mmCIF file of C-alpha atoms in Angstrom:
data_model
loop_
_atom_site.group_PDB
_atom_site.id
_atom_site.type_symbol
_atom_site.label_atom_id
_atom_site.label_comp_id
_atom_site.label_asym_id
_atom_site.label_seq_id
_atom_site.Cartn_x
_atom_site.Cartn_y
_atom_site.Cartn_z
ATOM 1 C CA MET A 1 102.489 -46.082 29.117
ATOM 2 C CA PHE A 2 102.838 -47.626 32.567
ATOM 3 C CA SER A 3 101.244 -44.708 34.378
ATOM 4 C CA SER A 4 98.265 -44.430 32.024
ATOM 5 C CA ARG A 5 97.749 -48.170 32.416
ATOM 6 C CA LYS A 6 97.760 -47.804 36.196
ATOM 7 C CA ARG A 7 95.284 -44.916 36.043
ATOM 8 C CA LEU A 8 92.891 -46.860 33.793
ATOM 9 C CA ASP A 9 93.264 -49.955 36.015
ATOM 10 C CA LYS A 10 92.285 -47.850 39.029
ATOM 11 C CA ALA A 11 89.282 -46.287 37.273
ATOM 12 C CA TYR A 12 88.070 -49.758 36.254
ATOM 13 C CA LYS A 13 88.673 -51.328 39.669
ATOM 14 C CA ASN A 14 86.816 -48.549 41.514
ATOM 15 C CA ALA A 15 84.011 -48.185 38.973
ATOM 16 C CA LYS A 16 80.369 -48.058 40.007
ATOM 17 C CA VAL A 17 78.636 -51.228 38.727
ATOM 18 C CA ILE A 18 75.201 -50.907 37.123
ATOM 19 C CA ASP A 19 73.347 -54.076 36.183
ATOM 20 C CA PHE A 20 71.492 -54.061 32.881
ATOM 21 C CA ASP A 21 69.722 -56.421 30.492
ATOM 22 C CA ASP A 22 68.382 -56.351 26.940
ATOM 23 C CA ASP A 23 65.398 -54.260 28.076
ATOM 24 C CA SER A 24 67.662 -51.513 29.477
ATOM 25 C CA LYS A 25 68.131 -48.287 27.528
ATOM 26 C CA PHE A 26 71.076 -45.912 27.929
ATOM 27 C CA ILE A 27 72.145 -42.728 26.181
ATOM 28 C CA LEU A 28 75.794 -41.730 26.586
ATOM 29 C CA PHE A 29 76.936 -38.164 25.973
ATOM 30 C CA SER A 30 80.183 -36.494 27.020
ATOM 31 C CA ASP A 31 82.167 -33.313 26.530
ATOM 32 C CA CYS A 32 79.202 -30.954 26.691
ATOM 33 C CA HIS A 33 81.500 -28.262 28.160
ATOM 34 C CA ARG A 34 78.453 -26.365 29.419
ATOM 35 C CA GLY A 35 79.617 -22.788 30.002
ATOM 36 C CA ASP A 36 78.270 -19.368 30.961
ATOM 37 C CA ASN A 37 76.723 -18.477 27.570
ATOM 38 C CA SER A 38 79.602 -16.093 26.785
ATOM 39 C CA PHE A 39 81.494 -16.058 23.464
ATOM 40 C CA ALA A 40 83.768 -18.783 24.856
ATOM 41 C CA ASP A 41 80.847 -21.140 25.669
ATOM 42 C CA ASP A 42 81.147 -23.875 23.027
ATOM 43 C CA PHE A 43 77.991 -25.579 24.330
ATOM 44 C CA ALA A 44 75.765 -22.554 23.681
ATOM 45 C CA ASN A 45 75.673 -23.219 19.913
ATOM 46 C CA ASN A 46 74.206 -26.697 20.395
ATOM 47 C CA ARG A 47 72.185 -26.298 23.571
ATOM 48 C CA ASN A 48 68.782 -26.434 21.805
ATOM 49 C CA ILE A 49 69.806 -29.616 19.982
ATOM 50 C CA TYR A 50 71.074 -31.163 23.235
ATOM 51 C CA PHE A 51 67.980 -30.170 25.205
ATOM 52 C CA HIS A 52 65.640 -31.601 22.545
ATOM 53 C CA ALA A 53 67.618 -34.864 22.382
ATOM 54 C CA LEU A 54 67.697 -35.278 26.157
ATOM 55 C CA LYS A 55 63.957 -34.565 26.381
ATOM 56 C CA HIS A 56 63.389 -37.347 23.829
ATOM 57 C CA TYR A 57 65.484 -39.806 25.858
ATOM 58 C CA TYR A 58 63.719 -38.912 29.104
ATOM 59 C CA ALA A 59 60.301 -39.494 27.527
ATOM 60 C CA GLU A 60 61.479 -42.823 26.059
ATOM 61 C CA GLY A 61 62.680 -44.153 29.432
ATOM 62 C CA PHE A 62 66.433 -44.040 28.779
ATOM 63 C CA GLN A 63 69.045 -43.750 31.508
ATOM 64 C CA TYR A 64 71.568 -40.952 30.964
ATOM 65 C CA CYS A 65 75.302 -41.544 31.459
ATOM 66 C CA GLU A 66 77.459 -38.432 31.138
ATOM 67 C CA LEU A 67 81.070 -39.425 30.495
ATOM 68 C CA GLY A 68 82.875 -36.378 31.847
ATOM 69 C CA ASP A 69 83.505 -32.738 30.939
ATOM 70 C CA GLY A 70 79.803 -32.024 31.290
ATOM 71 C CA ASP A 71 80.469 -28.674 32.949
ATOM 72 C CA GLU A 72 83.230 -26.327 31.752
ATOM 73 C CA LEU A 73 84.928 -25.606 35.072
ATOM 74 C CA TRP A 74 88.280 -24.596 33.600
ATOM 75 C CA GLU A 75 87.054 -21.478 31.824
ATOM 76 C CA ASN A 76 84.440 -20.736 34.510
ATOM 77 C CA LEU A 77 85.130 -20.233 38.198
ATOM 78 C CA SER A 78 81.733 -21.270 39.509
ATOM 79 C CA PHE A 79 78.928 -23.671 38.724
ATOM 80 C CA ASN A 80 76.383 -20.920 39.464
ATOM 81 C CA ALA A 81 77.108 -18.958 36.285
ATOM 82 C CA ILE A 82 76.786 -22.164 34.228
ATOM 83 C CA PHE A 83 73.561 -23.176 35.975
ATOM 84 C CA ASN A 84 71.972 -19.781 35.347
ATOM 85 C CA ALA A 85 72.990 -19.861 31.670
ATOM 86 C CA HIS A 86 71.509 -23.315 31.021
ATOM 87 C CA LYS A 87 68.903 -23.748 33.756
ATOM 88 C CA ASN A 88 66.436 -25.613 31.489
ATOM 89 C CA VAL A 89 69.089 -28.304 30.852
ATOM 90 C CA TYR A 90 69.756 -28.803 34.572
ATOM 91 C CA MET A 91 66.049 -28.984 35.400
ATOM 92 C CA LEU A 92 65.739 -31.756 32.806
ATOM 93 C CA MET A 93 68.760 -33.556 34.246
ATOM 94 C CA LYS A 94 67.115 -33.210 37.663
ATOM 95 C CA LEU A 95 64.174 -35.262 36.349
ATOM 96 C CA PHE A 96 66.597 -38.043 35.324
ATOM 97 C CA HIS A 97 68.219 -37.862 38.766
ATOM 98 C CA LYS A 98 64.883 -38.060 40.629
ATOM 99 C CA ALA A 99 64.007 -41.149 38.570
ATOM 100 C CA ASN A 100 67.416 -42.754 39.401
ATOM 101 C CA ARG A 101 68.335 -42.569 35.724
ATOM 102 C CA LEU A 102 71.310 -40.167 35.922
ATOM 103 C CA HIS A 103 74.880 -41.521 36.144
ATOM 104 C CA MET A 104 77.732 -39.015 36.235
ATOM 105 C CA ILE A 105 81.442 -39.392 35.481
ATOM 106 C CA TRP A 106 83.985 -36.608 35.994
ATOM 107 C CA GLY A 107 86.511 -35.609 33.360
ATOM 108 C CA ASN A 108 89.519 -33.302 33.387
ATOM 109 C CA HIS A 109 87.442 -30.124 32.861
ATOM 110 C CA ASP A 110 85.184 -30.960 35.824
ATOM 111 C CA MET A 111 87.720 -32.851 37.931
ATOM 112 C CA VAL A 112 86.665 -30.796 40.974
ATOM 113 C CA TYR A 113 83.684 -33.200 41.105
ATOM 114 C CA ARG A 114 86.102 -35.888 42.369
ATOM 115 C CA ASP A 115 85.563 -34.245 45.765
ATOM 116 C CA PRO A 116 82.195 -35.331 47.253
ATOM 117 C CA ASP A 117 82.190 -32.262 49.529
ATOM 118 C CA TYR A 118 82.509 -29.943 46.520
ATOM 119 C CA VAL A 119 79.656 -31.763 44.768
ATOM 120 C CA LYS A 120 77.451 -31.602 47.851
ATOM 121 C CA LYS A 121 78.149 -27.895 48.361
ATOM 122 C CA HIS A 122 77.592 -26.779 44.747
ATOM 123 C CA LEU A 123 75.159 -29.275 43.168
ATOM 124 C CA SER A 124 72.747 -30.271 45.946
ATOM 125 C CA THR A 125 70.611 -27.119 45.796
ATOM 126 C CA PHE A 126 70.190 -23.902 43.846
ATOM 127 C CA PHE A 127 68.990 -20.480 44.942
ATOM 128 C CA ASP A 128 65.622 -19.443 43.507
ATOM 129 C CA PRO A 129 65.396 -15.629 43.377
ATOM 130 C CA LYS A 130 61.583 -15.824 43.028
ATOM 131 C CA THR A 131 61.083 -17.501 46.395
ATOM 132 C CA GLY A 132 64.344 -16.400 48.017
ATOM 133 C CA GLU A 133 64.989 -20.003 49.040
ATOM 134 C CA ASN A 134 67.344 -22.838 48.193
ATOM 135 C CA ILE A 135 65.630 -25.560 46.144
ATOM 136 C CA GLU A 136 66.889 -29.117 45.683
ATOM 137 C CA LEU A 137 68.829 -29.774 42.498
ATOM 138 C CA PHE A 138 70.903 -32.977 42.564
ATOM 139 C CA GLY A 139 70.505 -34.092 46.170
ATOM 140 C CA ASN A 140 72.840 -36.990 47.113
ATOM 141 C CA ILE A 141 74.341 -37.168 43.614
ATOM 142 C CA SER A 142 77.721 -38.850 43.333
ATOM 143 C CA TYR A 143 80.308 -38.567 40.567
ATOM 144 C CA HIS A 144 82.513 -41.491 39.546
ATOM 145 C CA GLU A 145 85.751 -41.942 37.648
ATOM 146 C CA GLY A 146 84.327 -44.989 35.924
ATOM 147 C CA ILE A 147 81.108 -46.961 35.507
ATOM 148 C CA VAL A 148 80.772 -50.633 34.564
ATOM 149 C CA LEU A 149 77.531 -51.701 32.903
ATOM 150 C CA LYS A 150 77.256 -55.422 33.689
ATOM 151 C CA HIS A 151 74.798 -57.623 31.809
ATOM 152 C CA CYS A 152 72.632 -59.636 34.229
ATOM 153 C CA MET A 153 72.350 -62.700 31.985
ATOM 154 C CA ASN A 154 75.726 -63.175 30.271
ATOM 155 C CA GLY A 155 78.015 -61.147 32.578
ATOM 156 C CA GLN A 156 79.366 -58.983 29.742
ATOM 157 C CA GLU A 157 80.939 -55.745 30.987
ATOM 158 C CA LEU A 158 81.005 -52.317 29.342
ATOM 159 C CA PHE A 159 83.530 -49.943 30.898
ATOM 160 C CA LEU A 160 82.682 -46.221 30.746
ATOM 161 C CA THR A 161 85.155 -43.483 31.680
ATOM 162 C CA HIS A 162 86.174 -40.060 30.419
ATOM 163 C CA GLY A 163 89.483 -41.121 28.868
ATOM 164 C CA HIS A 164 91.885 -38.462 30.171
ATOM 165 C CA GLN A 165 93.620 -41.201 32.170
ATOM 166 C CA ALA A 166 95.610 -41.900 28.980
ATOM 167 C CA ASP A 167 96.473 -38.205 28.674
ATOM 168 C CA TRP A 168 99.158 -37.649 31.330
ATOM 169 C CA TRP A 169 99.269 -33.854 30.992
ATOM 170 C CA ASN A 170 95.518 -33.369 31.451
ATOM 171 C CA PHE A 171 95.360 -35.926 34.278
ATOM 172 C CA LEU A 172 98.391 -34.990 36.390
ATOM 173 C CA PHE A 173 98.623 -31.286 35.596
ATOM 174 C CA TRP A 174 94.953 -30.446 35.266
ATOM 175 C CA LYS A 175 95.237 -27.538 37.711
ATOM 176 C CA TRP A 176 98.003 -25.972 35.616
ATOM 177 C CA SER A 177 95.991 -26.635 32.428
ATOM 178 C CA ARG A 178 92.935 -25.070 34.070
ATOM 179 C CA PHE A 179 94.976 -21.979 34.983
ATOM 180 C CA MET A 180 96.313 -21.671 31.415
ATOM 181 C CA VAL A 181 92.860 -22.094 29.900
ATOM 182 C CA ARG A 182 91.294 -19.565 32.242
ATOM 183 C CA ILE A 183 93.980 -16.887 31.924
ATOM 184 C CA LEU A 184 95.323 -17.423 28.411
ATOM 185 C CA TRP A 185 93.218 -19.674 26.193
ATOM 186 C CA LYS A 186 89.724 -18.433 27.061
ATOM 187 C CA PRO A 187 90.351 -14.939 25.613
ATOM 188 C CA LEU A 188 92.262 -16.449 22.672
ATOM 189 C CA ASN A 189 89.448 -18.966 22.117
ATOM 190 C CA VAL A 190 87.077 -16.050 21.538
ATOM 191 C CA MET A 191 89.442 -14.967 18.739
ATOM 192 C CA GLY A 192 89.425 -18.484 17.242
ATOM 193 C CA ILE A 193 92.836 -19.721 18.495
ATOM 194 C CA ALA A 194 92.758 -23.322 19.775
ATOM 195 C CA ASP A 195 94.306 -24.630 23.017
ATOM 196 C CA PRO A 196 97.255 -26.886 21.989
ATOM 197 C CA THR A 197 97.095 -28.972 25.209
ATOM 198 C CA SER A 198 93.656 -30.300 24.294
ATOM 199 C CA PRO A 199 93.657 -33.621 22.394
ATOM 200 C CA ALA A 200 90.415 -32.511 20.746
ATOM 201 C CA LYS A 201 92.369 -29.729 19.026
ATOM 202 C CA ASN A 202 95.820 -31.322 18.716
ATOM 203 C CA TYR A 203 95.861 -34.301 16.342
ATOM 204 C CA LYS A 204 99.222 -35.669 17.532
ATOM 205 C CA GLU A 205 98.025 -35.726 21.144
ATOM 206 C CA LEU A 206 94.757 -37.351 20.083
ATOM 207 C CA ILE A 207 96.580 -40.220 18.339
ATOM 208 C CA LYS A 208 98.795 -40.816 21.399
ATOM 209 C CA VAL A 209 95.801 -40.900 23.759
ATOM 210 C CA GLU A 210 93.930 -43.339 21.503
ATOM 211 C CA ARG A 211 96.987 -45.585 21.117
ATOM 212 C CA ARG A 212 97.529 -45.850 24.886
ATOM 213 C CA THR A 213 93.826 -46.551 25.433
ATOM 214 C CA LYS A 214 93.714 -49.295 22.794
ATOM 215 C CA LYS A 215 96.782 -50.943 24.295
ATOM 216 C CA TRP A 216 95.051 -51.015 27.698
ATOM 217 C CA ILE A 217 91.871 -52.501 26.170
ATOM 218 C CA ALA A 218 93.887 -55.186 24.341
ATOM 219 C CA ASP A 219 95.708 -56.023 27.594
ATOM 220 C CA ASN A 220 92.348 -56.409 29.351
ATOM 221 C CA ASN A 221 90.885 -59.138 27.165
ATOM 222 C CA ASN A 222 89.421 -56.599 24.707
ATOM 223 C CA LEU A 223 87.076 -55.160 27.340
ATOM 224 C CA LEU A 224 84.392 -53.094 25.591
ATOM 225 C CA THR A 225 85.337 -49.537 26.587
ATOM 226 C CA ILE A 226 83.463 -46.299 25.883
ATOM 227 C CA MET A 227 85.114 -42.915 26.392
ATOM 228 C CA GLY A 228 84.970 -39.250 25.452
ATOM 229 C CA HIS A 229 87.769 -36.685 25.917
ATOM 230 C CA THR A 230 89.163 -36.566 22.360
ATOM 231 C CA HIS A 231 85.803 -35.459 20.843
ATOM 232 C CA ARG A 232 86.404 -37.958 18.001
ATOM 233 C CA PRO A 233 83.562 -40.503 17.554
ATOM 234 C CA ARG A 234 84.739 -44.109 17.230
ATOM 235 C CA PHE A 235 82.704 -47.238 16.506
ATOM 236 C CA PRO A 236 84.775 -50.397 15.893
ATOM 237 C CA GLU A 237 83.685 -53.475 13.983
ATOM 238 C CA PRO A 238 83.286 -56.688 16.004
ATOM 239 C CA GLY A 239 86.679 -58.406 16.074
ATOM 240 C CA ASP A 240 88.585 -55.104 16.239
ATOM 241 C CA ILE A 241 89.820 -53.514 19.473
ATOM 242 C CA ALA A 242 86.563 -52.654 21.294
ATOM 243 C CA PHE A 243 87.327 -48.944 21.726
ATOM 244 C CA PHE A 244 84.254 -46.710 21.401
ATOM 245 C CA ASN A 245 84.071 -42.929 21.678
ATOM 246 C CA ASP A 246 80.795 -41.025 21.903
ATOM 247 C CA GLY A 247 82.291 -37.873 20.335
ATOM 248 C CA SER A 248 81.076 -34.646 21.922
ATOM 249 C CA CYS A 249 78.252 -32.139 22.202
ATOM 250 C CA VAL A 250 80.372 -29.300 20.805
ATOM 251 C CA HIS A 251 80.768 -30.365 17.177
ATOM 252 C CA PRO A 252 79.880 -27.562 14.762
ATOM 253 C CA ARG A 253 76.051 -27.662 14.501
ATOM 254 C CA SER A 254 75.637 -31.201 15.887
ATOM 255 C CA ILE A 255 76.057 -33.482 18.889
ATOM 256 C CA THR A 256 77.020 -37.164 18.869
ATOM 257 C CA GLY A 257 76.375 -39.893 21.408
ATOM 258 C CA ILE A 258 76.085 -43.619 21.919
ATOM 259 C CA GLU A 259 72.808 -45.464 22.496
ATOM 260 C CA ILE A 260 72.505 -48.884 24.114
ATOM 261 C CA GLU A 261 69.115 -50.471 23.520
ATOM 262 C CA ASN A 262 67.764 -54.002 22.907
ATOM 263 C CA GLY A 263 71.189 -55.442 23.740
ATOM 264 C CA ALA A 264 72.765 -53.461 20.890
ATOM 265 C CA ILE A 265 75.004 -50.393 20.576
ATOM 266 C CA SER A 266 74.705 -47.502 18.100
ATOM 267 C CA LEU A 267 76.481 -44.243 17.320
ATOM 268 C CA ILE A 268 74.013 -41.417 16.695
ATOM 269 C CA LYS A 269 74.019 -37.756 15.760
ATOM 270 C CA TRP A 270 71.449 -35.061 16.507
ATOM 271 C CA HIS A 271 71.522 -32.024 14.230
ATOM 272 C CA ILE A 272 69.368 -29.367 12.577
ATOM 273 C CA ALA A 273 67.927 -30.173 9.158
ATOM 274 C CA THR A 274 65.885 -28.026 6.785
ATOM 275 C CA LYS A 275 62.464 -29.233 5.649
ATOM 276 C CA ASP A 276 61.237 -28.663 2.096
ATOM 277 C CA ASP A 277 59.131 -25.702 3.229
ATOM 278 C CA GLY A 278 62.195 -23.996 4.748
ATOM 279 C CA THR A 279 61.415 -24.657 8.397
ATOM 280 C CA LEU A 280 64.127 -26.097 10.602
ATOM 281 C CA GLN A 281 63.823 -29.247 12.663
ATOM 282 C CA ILE A 282 66.108 -31.205 14.995
ATOM 283 C CA VAL A 283 66.616 -34.757 13.757
ATOM 284 C CA ARG A 284 68.374 -37.900 14.931
ATOM 285 C CA THR A 285 70.606 -39.674 12.414
ATOM 286 C CA LEU A 286 72.027 -43.159 12.892
ATOM 287 C CA LEU A 287 75.746 -43.114 12.055
ATOM 288 C CA GLU A 288 76.813 -46.673 12.996
ATOM 289 C CA GLY A 289 75.054 -49.800 14.236
ATOM 290 C CA PRO A 290 72.971 -51.039 15.870
ATOM 291 C CA THR A 291 75.426 -53.880 16.516
ATOM 292 C CA LYS A 292 74.710 -56.592 19.079
ATOM 293 C CA LEU A 293 76.832 -56.155 22.211
ATOM 294 C CA GLN A 294 77.419 -59.912 22.281
ATOM 295 C CA ASP A 295 79.277 -59.631 18.966
ATOM 296 C CA TYR A 296 82.035 -57.870 20.929
ATOM 297 C CA GLN A 297 82.088 -60.413 23.746
ATOM 298 C CA THR A 298 85.311 -62.350 24.197
ATOM 299 C CA THR A 299 85.233 -65.864 25.567
#
């Protein structure tokens, strides 16, 4: 417990602070696991849903916070293959970045983004085969271990991080996990066999990670904390331990996320629904909330 507490303390202490007020709008997604569009690419099934949702949030003036594991860099050696598979998604994210509305957190599957030099080398530009030139992608982007949204008026803080800090194996031994996933679990994943080191696929691990995280939140004056990592959406009632989880973008046939708007927080799902005439449409469904952020504020 001590080490996970120290890791969460460090992520909170070094977090990027973003001021917000009741007019601010944020969408939080995590665990997209964008891959190379192969059989092992879990994101590929939901990419049209994700793209439609993100387009909606861009048009509505939301800021986008990605809480880690956006890119699947365990199964895939390079960002290039991922970029080429999902170029439309990255061009949309580029629009958020140009408008200063993109805030990125690294998780265990994209922990290489801890290194600013790696980020600069791989994410600043992309090669356009049409022109034969490098074109700007995410110039000057920086990744963080944590982000604190701080309310301008009442000082309330919302702590955002990936959540693998409470998962000692995936934090300390991520390079070994990456090796195992790449060599062993990626081919088995294609055959439908799950990776037992992942808390998203191992219920016992998931419970341990959540328990350690809740203990840390309780020890920090019930600081409102939003994470991903376990892929399990969580939305507590006011008065409970303020531990939120935005779920993931690799649920079967749906993606979940957390919206912050009008000083309130909501858990939402985007999925495909069938209209009466048989045509398909992508719809947003409210799962929990909106609940006023102040209802979670401790004195």
